[in-house]
Amino acid sequence: MRQHPISPVTEPMQYRAIGVVRGTYVPEDPEQLTRGTLQAEDGTEIEAVVLGRVLTLMRRHLDLSKPHLWVAYPRFRDPEKLHLQLVGVWEPSTLAATEIATQSAADADAGVAPTDDLPEGDGYFSVRGELIYTRPEDGDLVVKIRQQPRADGSRPTPFKLQLRGEIAPEHLRHFVSLDLRRQGQQLQLEQHEVIAPVPQRAGKGRGPGRGGRPGGGRPDGRR
């Protein structure tokens, strides 16, 4: 039971990619709500899928003809096209009495009126991961996100997010915490924090060379 749809960070190098988008969800098939389009209030149409118990929430409690503030995981199947995995709805004013309430019981007992407003506003995304590409002159960033192991112990394949913003190249292979804002189909950097270098695995069949460089080559490539 939280008062914010995005959980607080509990570890310095905790990976995640999550945000909120206000819009109207339009399913491809009214009988099958799992796939559709999120029509954002700025007119952008974003591909979306619905995950988990949100389906039950949608069927029982939400008027899909109206816009809602959706909690979503961002993906980029196409670098120029945002894709959202909808995992929740932030709407305490209408959901406080349901099993998926987001307002704390303490606030309810104290008579505190639930609010749908977030300090970060609409279109905010929090991304935490390894910076693997940056080109400040073009405003391009790529961050790698690692996911938690599944219940059976298997590890999902890491995924990459193509983002917009400027971070200096010396921070490559560092863990970064990014605050972003959705602009159309893109996620634009607002501010960032560099946490620490990400330990790198040695290349197959070779170990790190002198000075930590693979293969022991000199900076100019000579031996």
CSV table of C-alpha atoms in Angstrom, one decimal:
chain,number,residue,atom,x,y,z
A,1,MET,CA,0.0,0.0,0.0
A,2,ARG,CA,1.8,3.1,-1.2
A,3,GLN,CA,1.1,6.7,-1.8
A,4,HIS,CA,3.0,6.8,-5.1
A,5,PRO,CA,2.8,4.4,-8.1
A,6,ILE,CA,6.6,4.1,-8.4
A,7,SER,CA,8.2,2.3,-5.6
A,8,PRO,CA,11.2,4.0,-3.8
A,9,VAL,CA,14.7,2.7,-4.6
A,10,THR,CA,16.0,0.2,-2.1
A,11,GLU,CA,19.5,-0.5,-3.6
A,12,PRO,CA,22.0,2.0,-5.1
A,13,MET,CA,22.3,-0.1,-8.4
A,14,GLN,CA,18.6,-1.2,-8.6
A,15,TYR,CA,17.6,-1.5,-12.3
A,16,ARG,CA,14.2,-0.4,-13.4
A,17,ALA,CA,12.2,1.4,-16.2
A,18,ILE,CA,8.8,2.6,-15.2
A,19,GLY,CA,6.6,5.7,-15.6
A,20,VAL,CA,3.1,7.2,-16.0
A,21,VAL,CA,1.1,8.3,-19.0
A,22,ARG,CA,-2.3,9.8,-19.0
A,23,GLY,CA,-4.6,8.7,-21.8
A,24,THR,CA,-7.5,6.7,-23.1
A,25,TYR,CA,-6.9,3.0,-23.7
A,26,VAL,CA,-8.5,1.7,-26.9
A,27,PRO,CA,-8.4,-2.1,-27.2
A,28,GLU,CA,-8.0,-3.7,-30.6
A,29,ASP,CA,-10.8,-6.1,-29.8
A,30,PRO,CA,-13.5,-5.0,-27.2
A,31,GLU,CA,-13.7,-8.7,-26.1
A,32,GLN,CA,-9.9,-9.1,-25.7
A,33,LEU,CA,-8.4,-6.1,-23.7
A,34,THR,CA,-4.8,-7.3,-23.7
A,35,ARG,CA,-3.7,-5.3,-26.8
A,36,GLY,CA,-4.5,-1.9,-28.0
A,37,THR,CA,-3.5,1.7,-28.2
A,38,LEU,CA,-3.1,4.3,-25.5
A,39,GLN,CA,-4.3,7.7,-26.9
A,40,ALA,CA,-2.3,10.2,-24.9
A,41,GLU,CA,-3.8,13.6,-24.1
A,42,ASP,CA,-1.2,15.3,-26.5
A,43,GLY,CA,-2.7,13.3,-29.4
A,44,THR,CA,0.1,10.7,-29.5
A,45,GLU,CA,-1.1,7.1,-30.2
A,46,ILE,CA,1.1,4.6,-28.4
A,47,GLU,CA,1.1,0.8,-28.8
A,48,ALA,CA,0.2,-0.8,-25.5
A,49,VAL,CA,-0.4,-4.2,-23.9
A,50,VAL,CA,-2.1,-4.9,-20.6
A,51,LEU,CA,-0.3,-7.1,-18.0
A,52,GLY,CA,-1.5,-9.1,-15.0
A,53,ARG,CA,-4.3,-8.1,-12.7
A,54,VAL,CA,-4.9,-4.8,-14.5
A,55,LEU,CA,-7.2,-6.7,-16.7
A,56,THR,CA,-9.5,-7.4,-13.8
A,57,LEU,CA,-9.3,-3.8,-12.7
A,58,MET,CA,-10.3,-2.6,-16.2
A,59,ARG,CA,-13.2,-4.9,-16.4
A,60,ARG,CA,-14.6,-4.2,-13.0
A,61,HIS,CA,-13.8,-0.6,-12.1
A,62,LEU,CA,-12.6,1.5,-15.1
A,63,ASP,CA,-14.6,3.5,-17.6
A,64,LEU,CA,-12.4,2.9,-20.7
A,65,SER,CA,-14.1,5.8,-22.5
A,66,LYS,CA,-12.3,8.2,-20.2
A,67,PRO,CA,-8.6,9.0,-19.8
A,68,HIS,CA,-6.7,7.5,-16.8
A,69,LEU,CA,-3.2,7.8,-15.5
A,70,TRP,CA,-1.6,4.5,-16.4
A,71,VAL,CA,1.5,3.0,-14.8
A,72,ALA,CA,3.6,1.5,-17.5
A,73,TYR,CA,6.9,-0.2,-18.4
A,74,PRO,CA,8.5,1.4,-21.5
A,75,ARG,CA,10.0,-0.5,-24.4
A,76,PHE,CA,11.2,0.4,-27.9
A,77,ARG,CA,10.7,-2.4,-30.5
A,78,ASP,CA,11.4,0.4,-33.0
A,79,PRO,CA,13.8,3.2,-31.9
A,80,GLU,CA,11.3,5.8,-33.0
A,81,LYS,CA,8.2,4.2,-31.6
A,82,LEU,CA,7.4,3.9,-27.9
A,83,HIS,CA,5.6,0.7,-26.7
A,84,LEU,CA,4.0,0.5,-23.2
A,85,GLN,CA,3.3,-2.4,-21.0
A,86,LEU,CA,0.4,-1.3,-18.8
A,87,VAL,CA,0.8,-2.6,-15.2
A,88,GLY,CA,-1.4,-0.3,-13.1
A,89,VAL,CA,-3.6,2.7,-12.9
A,90,TRP,CA,-3.0,5.6,-10.5
A,91,GLU,CA,-6.4,6.9,-9.5
A,92,PRO,CA,-7.0,6.8,-5.7
A,93,SER,CA,-10.1,9.0,-6.0
A,94,THR,CA,-12.0,6.2,-7.7
A,95,LEU,CA,-10.0,3.1,-6.7
A,96,ALA,CA,-9.5,3.7,-3.0
A,97,ALA,CA,-12.3,1.3,-2.1
A,98,THR,CA,-11.0,-1.5,-4.3
A,99,GLU,CA,-8.6,-4.3,-3.6
A,100,ILE,CA,-6.0,-2.5,-5.8
A,101,ALA,CA,-6.3,0.7,-3.8
A,102,THR,CA,-3.2,2.9,-3.8
A,103,GLN,CA,-4.0,5.2,-0.8
A,104,SER,CA,-2.8,3.9,2.5
A,105,ALA,CA,-5.3,2.7,5.1
A,106,ALA,CA,-3.8,5.1,7.6
A,107,ASP,CA,-4.7,8.1,5.4
A,108,ALA,CA,-8.2,6.6,4.9
A,109,ASP,CA,-8.7,6.3,8.6
A,110,ALA,CA,-7.5,9.9,9.2
A,111,GLY,CA,-10.0,11.2,6.7
A,112,VAL,CA,-7.3,12.4,4.2
A,113,ALA,CA,-8.9,12.9,0.8
A,114,PRO,CA,-7.2,10.8,-1.8
A,115,THR,CA,-5.5,12.7,-4.6
A,116,ASP,CA,-4.7,11.7,-8.2
A,117,ASP,CA,-2.0,14.3,-8.6
A,118,LEU,CA,1.7,13.3,-8.6
A,119,PRO,CA,4.6,15.8,-7.9
A,120,GLU,CA,6.4,14.6,-11.1
A,121,GLY,CA,3.3,15.2,-13.3
A,122,ASP,CA,2.1,13.3,-16.4
A,123,GLY,CA,4.6,11.6,-18.7
A,124,TYR,CA,7.3,11.1,-16.0
A,125,PHE,CA,9.6,8.0,-16.3
A,126,SER,CA,12.3,6.7,-14.0
A,127,VAL,CA,15.0,4.6,-15.8
A,128,ARG,CA,17.9,3.1,-13.9
A,129,GLY,CA,20.5,1.0,-15.7
A,130,GLU,CA,23.9,0.8,-17.5
A,131,LEU,CA,24.7,3.5,-20.0
A,132,ILE,CA,26.0,1.6,-23.0
A,133,TYR,CA,25.9,4.3,-25.7
A,134,THR,CA,25.9,8.1,-25.7
A,135,ARG,CA,26.4,10.6,-28.5
A,136,PRO,CA,25.9,14.1,-27.0
A,137,GLU,CA,26.1,15.9,-30.3
A,138,ASP,CA,23.1,14.0,-31.6
A,139,GLY,CA,21.3,13.7,-28.2
A,140,ASP,CA,21.2,9.9,-28.4
A,141,LEU,CA,21.4,7.6,-25.3
A,142,VAL,CA,21.1,3.8,-24.9
A,143,VAL,CA,20.6,2.3,-21.4
A,144,LYS,CA,20.7,-1.5,-20.7
A,145,ILE,CA,18.1,-2.8,-18.2
A,146,ARG,CA,18.6,-6.1,-16.4
A,147,GLN,CA,15.5,-7.8,-14.9
A,148,GLN,CA,14.9,-9.8,-11.8
A,149,PRO,CA,15.2,-13.6,-12.1
A,150,ARG,CA,11.9,-15.4,-12.6
A,151,ALA,CA,10.3,-17.7,-10.1
A,152,ASP,CA,12.0,-20.7,-11.7
A,153,GLY,CA,15.4,-19.1,-11.3
A,154,SER,CA,15.9,-18.3,-15.0
A,155,ARG,CA,17.1,-14.8,-15.9
A,156,PRO,CA,15.2,-12.8,-18.5
A,157,THR,CA,17.3,-11.3,-21.3
A,158,PRO,CA,18.3,-7.7,-20.6
A,159,PHE,CA,16.7,-5.1,-22.8
A,160,LYS,CA,17.8,-1.7,-24.1
A,161,LEU,CA,16.0,1.6,-24.2
A,162,GLN,CA,16.8,4.2,-26.8
A,163,LEU,CA,16.5,7.6,-25.1
A,164,ARG,CA,17.0,11.3,-25.9
A,165,GLY,CA,19.4,13.5,-23.9
A,166,GLU,CA,23.1,14.4,-23.3
A,167,ILE,CA,25.4,12.5,-21.0
A,168,ALA,CA,29.2,12.8,-21.4
A,169,PRO,CA,31.0,9.8,-22.9
A,170,GLU,CA,33.2,9.3,-19.9
A,171,HIS,CA,30.2,7.9,-18.1
A,172,LEU,CA,29.8,5.0,-20.5
A,173,ARG,CA,29.6,1.6,-18.7
A,174,HIS,CA,28.4,3.4,-15.6
A,175,PHE,CA,25.1,2.8,-13.7
A,176,VAL,CA,22.9,5.9,-14.2
A,177,SER,CA,19.6,7.0,-12.7
A,178,LEU,CA,17.6,9.0,-15.2
A,179,ASP,CA,14.5,11.2,-14.8
A,180,LEU,CA,12.8,11.5,-18.2
A,181,ARG,CA,9.7,13.0,-19.7
A,182,ARG,CA,7.7,11.6,-22.6
A,183,GLN,CA,7.6,13.8,-25.6
A,184,GLY,CA,5.5,12.2,-28.3
A,185,GLN,CA,7.1,8.8,-29.0
A,186,GLN,CA,10.3,9.6,-27.2
A,187,LEU,CA,11.6,9.8,-23.7
A,188,GLN,CA,13.6,13.0,-23.1
A,189,LEU,CA,16.2,13.3,-20.3
A,190,GLU,CA,15.4,16.0,-17.7
A,191,GLN,CA,18.1,15.1,-15.2
A,192,HIS,CA,20.5,12.3,-14.3
A,193,GLU,CA,22.8,11.0,-11.7
A,194,VAL,CA,25.9,8.8,-12.3
A,195,ILE,CA,25.9,6.2,-9.6
A,196,ALA,CA,29.0,3.9,-10.1
A,197,PRO,CA,30.9,2.0,-12.8
A,198,VAL,CA,29.3,-1.3,-13.8
A,199,PRO,CA,31.7,-4.3,-13.4
A,200,GLN,CA,32.5,-5.7,-16.8
A,201,ARG,CA,33.0,-9.4,-17.6
A,202,ALA,CA,36.2,-10.3,-19.4
A,203,GLY,CA,35.8,-11.1,-23.1
A,204,LYS,CA,35.5,-14.8,-24.0
A,205,GLY,CA,38.9,-16.5,-24.1
A,206,ARG,CA,40.8,-13.5,-22.8
A,207,GLY,CA,41.2,-11.7,-19.5
A,208,PRO,CA,41.7,-8.0,-18.8
A,209,GLY,CA,45.1,-6.6,-19.9
A,210,ARG,CA,47.3,-4.2,-18.2
A,211,GLY,CA,45.6,-1.2,-16.8
A,212,GLY,CA,42.2,-2.9,-17.1
A,213,ARG,CA,42.2,-2.9,-20.9
A,214,PRO,CA,41.2,-6.1,-22.6
A,215,GLY,CA,44.1,-7.8,-24.4
A,216,GLY,CA,46.7,-5.5,-23.0
A,217,GLY,CA,46.8,-3.1,-26.0
A,218,ARG,CA,48.0,0.4,-25.7
A,219,PRO,CA,45.5,3.3,-26.0
A,220,ASP,CA,46.5,3.9,-29.6
A,221,GLY,CA,46.0,0.3,-30.5
A,222,ARG,CA,49.8,-0.6,-30.8
A,223,ARG,CA,51.3,-3.5,-28.9
